[in-house]
XYZ file of C-alpha atoms in Angstrom:
522
model
C -0.126 0.067 -0.041
C 2.813 2.521 0.517
C 4.107 1.800 -2.726
C 0.781 2.856 -4.416
C 0.892 6.094 -2.436
C 4.477 7.041 -3.291
C 3.154 8.000 -6.791
C 0.652 10.815 -6.966
C -0.684 9.567 -10.139
C -0.841 5.790 -8.997
C -2.513 7.218 -5.716
C -5.084 9.435 -7.569
C -6.070 6.365 -9.753
C -6.422 3.977 -6.575
C -8.263 6.747 -4.783
C -10.743 7.262 -7.758
C -11.153 3.532 -8.305
C -11.894 2.869 -4.648
C -14.406 5.798 -4.984
C -16.176 4.456 -8.088
C -16.510 0.897 -6.329
C -18.216 2.587 -2.993
C -20.314 4.854 -5.340
C -21.465 2.071 -7.356
C -22.828 0.006 -4.483
C -24.009 2.988 -2.358
C -26.208 4.317 -4.883
C -27.029 0.798 -6.390
C -28.521 -0.404 -3.439
C -31.702 1.619 -4.138
C -32.038 0.340 -7.665
C -30.493 -3.119 -7.620
C -33.951 -4.844 -7.573
C -35.190 -2.727 -10.595
C -32.006 -3.577 -12.362
C -32.621 -7.340 -11.565
C -36.088 -7.294 -12.752
C -35.156 -5.891 -16.317
C -32.428 -8.480 -16.394
C -30.300 -10.436 -13.726
C -27.147 -9.881 -15.656
C -27.203 -6.014 -15.520
C -26.442 -5.716 -11.512
C -24.123 -8.783 -12.023
C -22.255 -7.070 -14.983
C -22.483 -3.813 -13.114
C -20.829 -5.417 -10.048
C -17.898 -6.594 -12.302
C -17.597 -3.397 -13.801
C -17.459 -1.422 -10.200
C -14.557 -3.911 -9.599
C -12.431 -3.666 -12.937
C -10.937 -0.103 -12.306
C -9.420 -0.904 -8.831
C -8.259 -4.559 -9.721
C -6.504 -3.052 -12.910
C -4.827 -0.035 -10.639
C -3.452 -2.825 -8.259
C -2.351 -5.069 -11.237
C -0.400 -2.281 -13.125
C 1.084 -1.056 -9.974
C 2.570 -4.694 -9.383
C 3.142 -5.936 -12.803
C 2.706 -3.942 -15.650
C 3.662 -0.377 -14.386
C 2.166 1.464 -17.361
C 1.689 5.133 -16.720
C -1.087 5.490 -19.506
C -3.219 2.872 -17.634
C -3.475 5.065 -14.547
C -4.378 7.982 -16.760
C -7.033 6.259 -18.324
C -8.539 4.966 -15.150
C -8.512 8.527 -13.642
C -10.370 9.573 -16.378
C -12.752 6.676 -16.564
C -13.722 6.501 -13.051
C -15.604 9.922 -12.974
C -17.346 9.082 -16.148
C -18.603 5.853 -14.622
C -19.735 7.762 -11.495
C -21.602 10.303 -13.434
C -23.014 7.631 -15.777
C -24.211 5.548 -12.614
C -25.605 8.790 -11.150
C -27.652 9.591 -14.111
C -28.998 5.800 -13.841
C -29.826 6.045 -10.438
C -31.614 9.473 -10.981
C -33.713 7.978 -13.937
C -34.903 5.064 -11.914
C -35.813 7.170 -9.046
C -37.678 9.575 -11.447
C -35.351 12.594 -10.182
C -33.133 12.848 -13.195
C -34.119 16.395 -14.263
C -34.841 17.806 -10.735
C -31.288 16.888 -10.106
C -30.027 18.696 -12.835
C -32.171 21.682 -12.415
C -31.631 21.697 -8.434
C -28.046 21.334 -8.867
C -27.576 23.961 -11.627
C -26.122 26.721 -9.584
C -23.503 24.180 -7.879
C -22.630 22.879 -11.471
C -22.186 26.379 -12.584
C -20.158 27.375 -9.642
C -17.794 24.263 -9.970
C -17.368 24.963 -13.617
C -16.239 28.310 -13.169
C -14.049 27.534 -10.151
C -12.390 24.767 -12.183
C -12.061 27.348 -15.126
C -10.104 29.777 -12.912
C -8.211 26.990 -11.502
C -7.185 26.155 -15.013
C -6.123 29.803 -16.068
C -4.298 30.459 -12.434
C -2.298 26.973 -12.146
C -2.308 25.177 -15.390
C -2.517 27.736 -18.271
C 0.861 29.560 -17.660
C 2.295 26.011 -17.457
C 1.270 25.099 -21.100
C 3.627 25.890 -24.317
C 2.629 28.302 -26.718
C 0.478 25.989 -28.991
C -1.469 24.608 -26.363
C -2.115 28.072 -24.972
C -3.509 29.060 -28.216
C -5.701 25.939 -28.446
C -7.127 26.524 -24.971
C -7.627 30.199 -25.821
C -9.614 29.317 -29.125
C -11.617 26.687 -27.532
C -12.854 28.803 -24.716
C -13.793 31.735 -27.260
C -15.726 29.235 -29.301
C -17.555 27.894 -26.350
C -18.401 31.422 -25.373
C -19.355 32.458 -28.497
C -21.754 29.514 -28.990
C -23.375 29.864 -25.302
C -23.908 33.681 -26.550
C -25.322 32.632 -29.892
C -27.855 30.116 -28.376
C -28.641 31.770 -24.935
C -28.829 35.606 -26.000
C -30.148 35.099 -29.874
C -31.789 32.077 -29.746
C -29.751 30.783 -32.629
C -30.907 27.185 -32.795
C -33.169 25.416 -35.767
C -36.744 26.088 -35.404
C -38.870 22.957 -35.709
C -42.063 21.615 -33.891
C -40.011 19.911 -30.640
C -43.478 18.407 -29.093
C -45.809 16.978 -31.628
C -49.278 18.108 -31.674
C -51.972 16.950 -29.157
C -55.484 17.224 -28.971
C -56.690 17.329 -25.539
C -60.435 16.831 -24.686
C -62.006 18.764 -22.051
C -65.218 20.192 -20.605
C -65.775 23.826 -19.870
C -69.004 25.417 -18.796
C -70.901 22.439 -19.668
C -69.643 22.207 -23.251
C -66.919 19.877 -24.478
C -63.681 21.381 -26.199
C -60.622 20.686 -27.485
C -57.339 22.127 -26.696
C -54.647 21.652 -29.258
C -51.122 22.111 -28.054
C -47.975 21.586 -29.618
C -43.999 22.838 -28.559
C -41.404 24.506 -30.680
C -37.684 24.515 -30.295
C -37.469 28.275 -29.823
C -39.967 31.077 -29.026
C -42.695 31.641 -31.415
C -46.421 32.328 -32.062
C -49.147 29.684 -32.641
C -52.378 29.285 -34.180
C -54.864 26.494 -35.321
C -57.213 26.786 -38.165
C -60.526 24.428 -38.238
C -62.675 24.861 -41.384
C -61.272 28.237 -42.318
C -61.565 29.768 -39.117
C -58.395 30.475 -37.027
C -57.923 30.370 -33.413
C -54.744 32.098 -31.940
C -52.559 31.389 -28.804
C -53.244 35.065 -27.517
C -53.805 37.334 -24.502
C -55.630 40.478 -24.673
C -54.425 41.283 -28.283
C -51.028 40.035 -27.958
C -49.984 36.773 -29.693
C -48.033 34.625 -26.831
C -44.499 34.182 -28.073
C -43.340 31.099 -26.194
C -42.309 27.462 -26.738
C -45.278 25.967 -25.435
C -48.670 26.463 -27.022
C -52.067 25.453 -26.399
C -55.045 26.833 -28.215
C -59.203 26.085 -27.713
C -61.425 25.061 -30.058
C -65.154 24.192 -30.055
C -65.345 20.443 -30.003
C -68.442 20.313 -32.546
C -66.333 22.399 -35.179
C -63.471 19.930 -35.168
C -65.743 17.043 -34.918
C -67.659 18.360 -38.006
C -64.451 19.429 -39.867
C -62.518 16.063 -39.097
C -59.244 18.158 -39.852
C -57.184 20.959 -38.804
C -53.893 22.604 -39.284
C -51.145 24.592 -36.858
C -48.991 27.317 -37.507
C -46.344 29.153 -35.711
C -43.823 31.710 -36.574
C -40.460 31.860 -34.923
C -39.787 35.165 -32.906
C -36.253 35.004 -31.814
C -36.149 38.312 -30.214
C -39.415 39.943 -28.963
C -38.539 43.163 -28.712
C -41.078 46.149 -28.156
C -40.536 47.393 -31.766
C -39.367 45.370 -34.743
C -39.191 42.077 -33.297
C -36.963 39.434 -35.108
C -39.332 37.272 -37.101
C -38.417 33.983 -38.566
C -39.594 30.775 -40.269
C -43.125 29.947 -40.708
C -44.126 26.181 -40.069
C -47.704 24.893 -41.090
C -48.840 21.413 -40.570
C -52.384 19.860 -41.499
C -53.713 16.801 -39.676
C -56.904 14.797 -40.239
C -58.875 14.281 -36.742
C -61.283 11.520 -36.162
C -63.772 12.031 -32.853
C -64.594 9.203 -30.525
C -66.765 7.124 -32.482
C -68.668 4.398 -30.596
C -70.329 2.643 -33.478
C -68.056 -0.389 -33.176
C -67.780 -0.164 -29.480
C -65.083 2.174 -27.804
C -61.332 1.507 -27.979
C -59.655 3.239 -25.173
C -56.041 3.209 -23.982
C -54.954 3.837 -20.356
C -51.479 4.873 -19.601
C -50.025 6.426 -16.203
C -46.752 6.510 -14.619
C -44.640 6.703 -17.671
C -42.187 9.043 -15.862
C -40.604 10.584 -18.997
C -40.330 7.386 -20.887
C -41.825 7.398 -24.429
C -40.800 4.247 -26.596
C -42.051 1.630 -23.907
C -45.272 3.476 -23.321
C -45.970 4.408 -27.063
C -45.508 0.791 -27.975
C -47.641 -0.595 -25.500
C -50.464 2.023 -26.348
C -50.052 1.245 -30.098
C -52.227 -2.020 -29.224
C -55.530 -0.858 -30.905
C -53.872 0.810 -33.826
C -56.042 3.252 -36.221
C -58.962 1.617 -34.248
C -58.070 3.881 -31.028
C -60.668 6.175 -29.851
C -59.226 7.634 -26.966
C -55.915 7.945 -25.146
C -56.012 8.513 -21.690
C -52.808 9.962 -19.840
C -53.561 9.224 -16.228
C -50.945 11.142 -14.361
C -47.130 11.065 -13.541
C -46.448 11.442 -17.196
C -43.551 13.440 -16.499
C -41.300 13.376 -13.301
C -42.081 16.974 -12.306
C -42.667 20.252 -13.762
C -39.542 21.891 -13.244
C -38.700 22.798 -17.035
C -41.009 23.642 -20.175
C -39.107 20.660 -21.969
C -40.326 18.160 -19.398
C -44.067 19.600 -20.217
C -43.228 19.129 -23.932
C -42.669 15.133 -23.146
C -46.151 14.896 -22.487
C -47.006 16.206 -26.233
C -44.356 13.959 -27.478
C -45.758 10.922 -25.882
C -49.269 11.695 -26.838
C -48.422 12.687 -30.458
C -46.250 9.320 -30.826
C -49.227 7.404 -30.313
C -52.037 9.550 -31.756
C -50.260 11.510 -34.279
C -52.524 14.346 -33.288
C -55.455 12.691 -35.029
C -57.194 11.234 -31.828
C -58.439 12.867 -28.631
C -56.150 12.653 -25.502
C -57.530 13.142 -21.848
C -55.080 14.131 -19.383
C -55.500 13.635 -15.710
C -53.010 15.398 -13.123
C -50.586 12.856 -10.917
C -48.640 13.617 -7.934
C -45.391 14.072 -9.965
C -46.955 16.938 -12.057
C -47.955 18.636 -9.038
C -44.147 19.844 -7.972
C -41.778 21.879 -9.747
C -41.560 25.629 -11.060
C -44.240 25.249 -13.759
C -46.668 23.198 -11.714
C -49.074 25.802 -10.721
C -48.963 27.142 -14.483
C -49.424 23.271 -15.859
C -53.302 23.941 -16.718
C -51.933 26.552 -19.357
C -50.182 23.846 -21.402
C -52.183 20.579 -21.061
C -55.892 19.481 -20.996
C -57.399 21.445 -18.269
C -60.837 22.960 -17.602
C -61.053 26.642 -16.324
C -62.011 25.474 -12.937
C -59.098 22.997 -12.506
C -58.064 19.510 -13.438
C -61.251 17.914 -12.925
C -64.424 17.953 -14.981
C -67.538 15.635 -16.591
C -67.022 14.429 -20.024
C -69.385 12.568 -22.258
C -67.891 10.824 -25.137
C -70.447 8.649 -27.009
C -72.252 6.053 -24.695
C -69.387 6.809 -21.845
C -69.540 9.501 -19.232
C -66.391 10.037 -17.382
C -65.843 11.864 -14.289
C -62.291 13.196 -14.163
C -60.921 13.910 -10.817
C -58.016 15.725 -9.765
C -56.413 13.704 -6.740
C -53.181 16.006 -6.903
C -50.461 15.218 -4.380
C -49.770 12.348 -2.275
C -48.431 14.464 0.449
C -49.805 16.612 3.347
C -49.697 20.393 2.598
C -47.388 20.715 5.659
C -44.921 17.996 4.462
C -41.325 19.666 4.466
C -40.479 18.210 0.845
C -43.329 20.492 -0.604
C -44.326 23.106 1.900
C -44.580 26.399 1.867
C -45.677 25.953 -1.872
C -48.538 23.514 -1.241
C -52.043 24.179 -0.650
C -54.057 21.206 -2.056
C -56.515 21.184 0.862
C -58.108 24.087 -0.635
C -58.276 22.175 -4.014
C -59.821 19.027 -2.635
C -62.598 21.317 -0.874
C -63.566 23.123 -4.001
C -63.577 19.781 -5.850
C -65.770 18.275 -3.157
C -68.496 21.115 -3.524
C -68.243 21.127 -7.354
C -69.094 17.192 -7.343
C -71.818 17.880 -4.778
C -73.406 20.354 -7.003
C -72.870 18.244 -10.290
C -75.388 15.406 -9.233
C -75.561 12.434 -11.052
C -72.968 13.049 -13.793
C -73.540 9.632 -15.477
C -77.173 9.674 -15.811
C -78.386 9.007 -19.437
C -75.037 7.301 -20.138
C -74.565 3.546 -20.884
C -71.326 3.670 -18.917
C -69.970 5.593 -16.284
C -66.174 5.671 -15.320
C -63.897 7.682 -12.765
C -60.873 8.497 -14.024
C -58.248 9.488 -11.112
C -54.621 9.026 -10.859
C -54.462 7.756 -7.153
C -57.059 4.954 -6.471
C -58.865 6.776 -3.581
C -61.335 3.732 -2.850
C -58.533 1.579 -1.814
C -57.504 0.861 2.009
C -54.121 2.746 1.909
C -56.032 6.078 1.099
C -59.089 5.323 3.349
C -56.557 4.538 6.418
C -55.995 7.286 8.899
C -52.437 7.154 7.969
C -53.177 8.729 4.658
C -53.240 12.600 5.084
C -56.360 13.198 3.071
C -58.384 9.905 4.162
C -61.424 11.848 5.021
C -61.363 13.491 1.467
C -60.816 9.858 0.018
C -63.935 8.602 1.897
C -65.953 11.505 0.766
C -65.204 10.802 -2.910
C -66.247 7.045 -2.433
C -69.644 8.627 -1.056
C -70.032 11.134 -3.912
C -69.191 8.358 -6.682
C -71.445 5.524 -5.104
C -74.221 4.613 -7.738
C -72.689 6.598 -10.465
C -69.740 4.838 -11.697
C -69.091 1.032 -12.799
C -65.205 1.339 -12.793
C -62.434 3.709 -11.208
C -59.425 3.723 -13.572
C -56.356 4.413 -11.651
C -52.647 4.530 -11.436
C -49.843 5.816 -9.065
C -48.889 2.516 -7.677
C -47.053 1.210 -10.681
C -48.994 -2.067 -10.659
C -51.584 -3.867 -13.103
C -54.327 -5.164 -10.899
C -58.020 -5.122 -10.893
C -59.603 -5.181 -7.629
C -63.277 -6.314 -7.041
C -65.610 -4.651 -4.564
C -65.660 -6.488 -1.449
C -61.998 -7.304 -1.567
C -60.373 -6.075 1.865
C -58.324 -3.657 -0.314
C -61.594 -2.448 -1.683
C -64.038 -2.485 1.165
C -65.684 0.715 0.909
C -66.712 1.259 -2.884
C -69.289 -0.673 -4.737
C -67.358 -0.670 -8.076
C -64.094 -2.062 -9.046
C -60.633 -0.287 -9.019
C -58.215 -0.783 -11.848
C -54.426 0.257 -11.605
C -52.759 -0.546 -15.166
C -49.408 1.000 -15.844
C -45.934 -0.572 -14.932
C -42.440 -0.175 -16.563
C -42.240 -3.874 -17.298
C -42.988 -6.231 -19.930
C -43.600 -9.226 -17.611
C -44.210 -8.444 -13.911
C -47.546 -7.029 -12.530
C -45.872 -5.385 -9.585
C -42.073 -5.311 -10.189
C -40.669 -2.567 -12.037
C -37.504 -2.516 -14.160
C -35.184 0.084 -15.348
C -35.564 -0.413 -19.281
C -37.619 2.755 -20.878
C -38.276 0.191 -23.825
C -40.483 -1.870 -21.410
C -44.001 -1.099 -20.495
C -47.493 -2.471 -19.714
C -50.640 -0.359 -19.910
C -54.347 -0.859 -19.922
C -56.469 -1.535 -23.240
C -60.137 -1.326 -22.557
C -62.779 -2.097 -25.296
C -66.303 -1.273 -24.576
C -69.355 -2.764 -26.620
C -72.362 -5.167 -26.312
C -72.918 -4.210 -22.522
C -69.140 -5.172 -21.291
C -65.959 -3.778 -20.834
C -63.093 -6.027 -21.850
C -60.026 -5.201 -19.999
C -56.466 -6.288 -21.171
C -53.130 -5.277 -19.616
C -50.817 -5.235 -22.598
C -47.000 -4.652 -22.883
C -44.675 -2.925 -25.444
C -44.637 -6.231 -27.429
C -48.437 -6.219 -27.700
C -48.869 -9.128 -25.749
C -51.801 -9.561 -23.366
C -50.497 -10.362 -19.733
C -53.976 -10.476 -18.174
C -57.545 -10.039 -18.980
C -60.817 -9.244 -17.145
C -64.320 -8.639 -18.023
C -66.835 -5.946 -16.490
C -70.364 -6.665 -17.009
C -72.454 -3.687 -17.580
């Protein structure tokens, strides 16, 4: 051991490789089971990778004694630690949060490293390397200025067009949303009439656009187009205008002549490929896509919100209606309070009653799973008021499913189940009230949140309060009903086909394989 620490380079390689080994198992302990559920080879291979650098240092020190090996290990270990941290944060659904919350620290560390470089390293470089360093730094600063100050990036639709369906003041409407790569204006044209993303006569110049159009107009036209123009610099006079993009889409409203084909996704947590492949189960027969909460990890950035559009567009192509419900993860982050500006939302909030063909749906906002006073969200959270307002609205609504053949409740959290009814739940009183207010009006509660695929009949010990079954139907796995992996390519969601007095429920994975089936007689 003394021999190792005699040489600074060897000592640095030894310390970094030991730190990587500790780092791997310290962080990995929280996600090993997820890695195992995807493939047992992943944690085993990772363990070998964690041991290799330290083994290489010891072997090189006593046998090969090659300086370049130590340099490679010194460079490799920080990269491995960073990659493992990214995996750890991704599995825990906190990746963007860590980068956003850590931004001040990353900038501080970067500036400190830059200063240290010019104070200690730059004077010792020969003339050629000093010139290379200066040119590189100047190029980086120029690129940052062009991007941050002048929005000098390509202009394109970065988040695919999505047609959200909602209800406002008793009338159904569509809210058409899309994202652009830079600040821009937005508009939607239906049957020759143009609707704008504007406020008080000013077109909103932003990256996220949402424009409301009457549902009956789009249902009749069965097509629409979007338009957006880049505004690189939104100055008081002579704003910098750029390219105009126009795209046209066909649209098919809900059609229950051959039954209703609905796909439900929740808890996708910013994964696109796996959930989209699972939701392609019905193909062109799809009538309605339900995004049932926790589609993003939090609302810290507009980019994350655009991922909601990306997922919906990947599945529907902007040609089918999409129903959005808010999950607990969408309740957190800088843009959480403004989320309703960008996704399907009624003026009163994320709760409304919607009738599509023979189906009546009560969309509830179960908001956050933590108490308002919880240190993780206090003093920002004020969900008790939202819950009280929602209860009063429900009482005034009356029998929302009257006249419909089928009545569903759509809610992110499965409020009738024992975990929410128990006193340990911070809003158990409200959960019990929701059961009372939905009794006799619904045949099914379609939920998520728990990262499971199960169907719990009334009378089950876990569903002892409600007279209707509770369905939880989304998990990041292609094979397990309650064990989640790490692969974004794997996912299981819920396909519902409603016809002939029956609701046929199938849990289907990203390979379009049916993992379990249930039938609800209506």
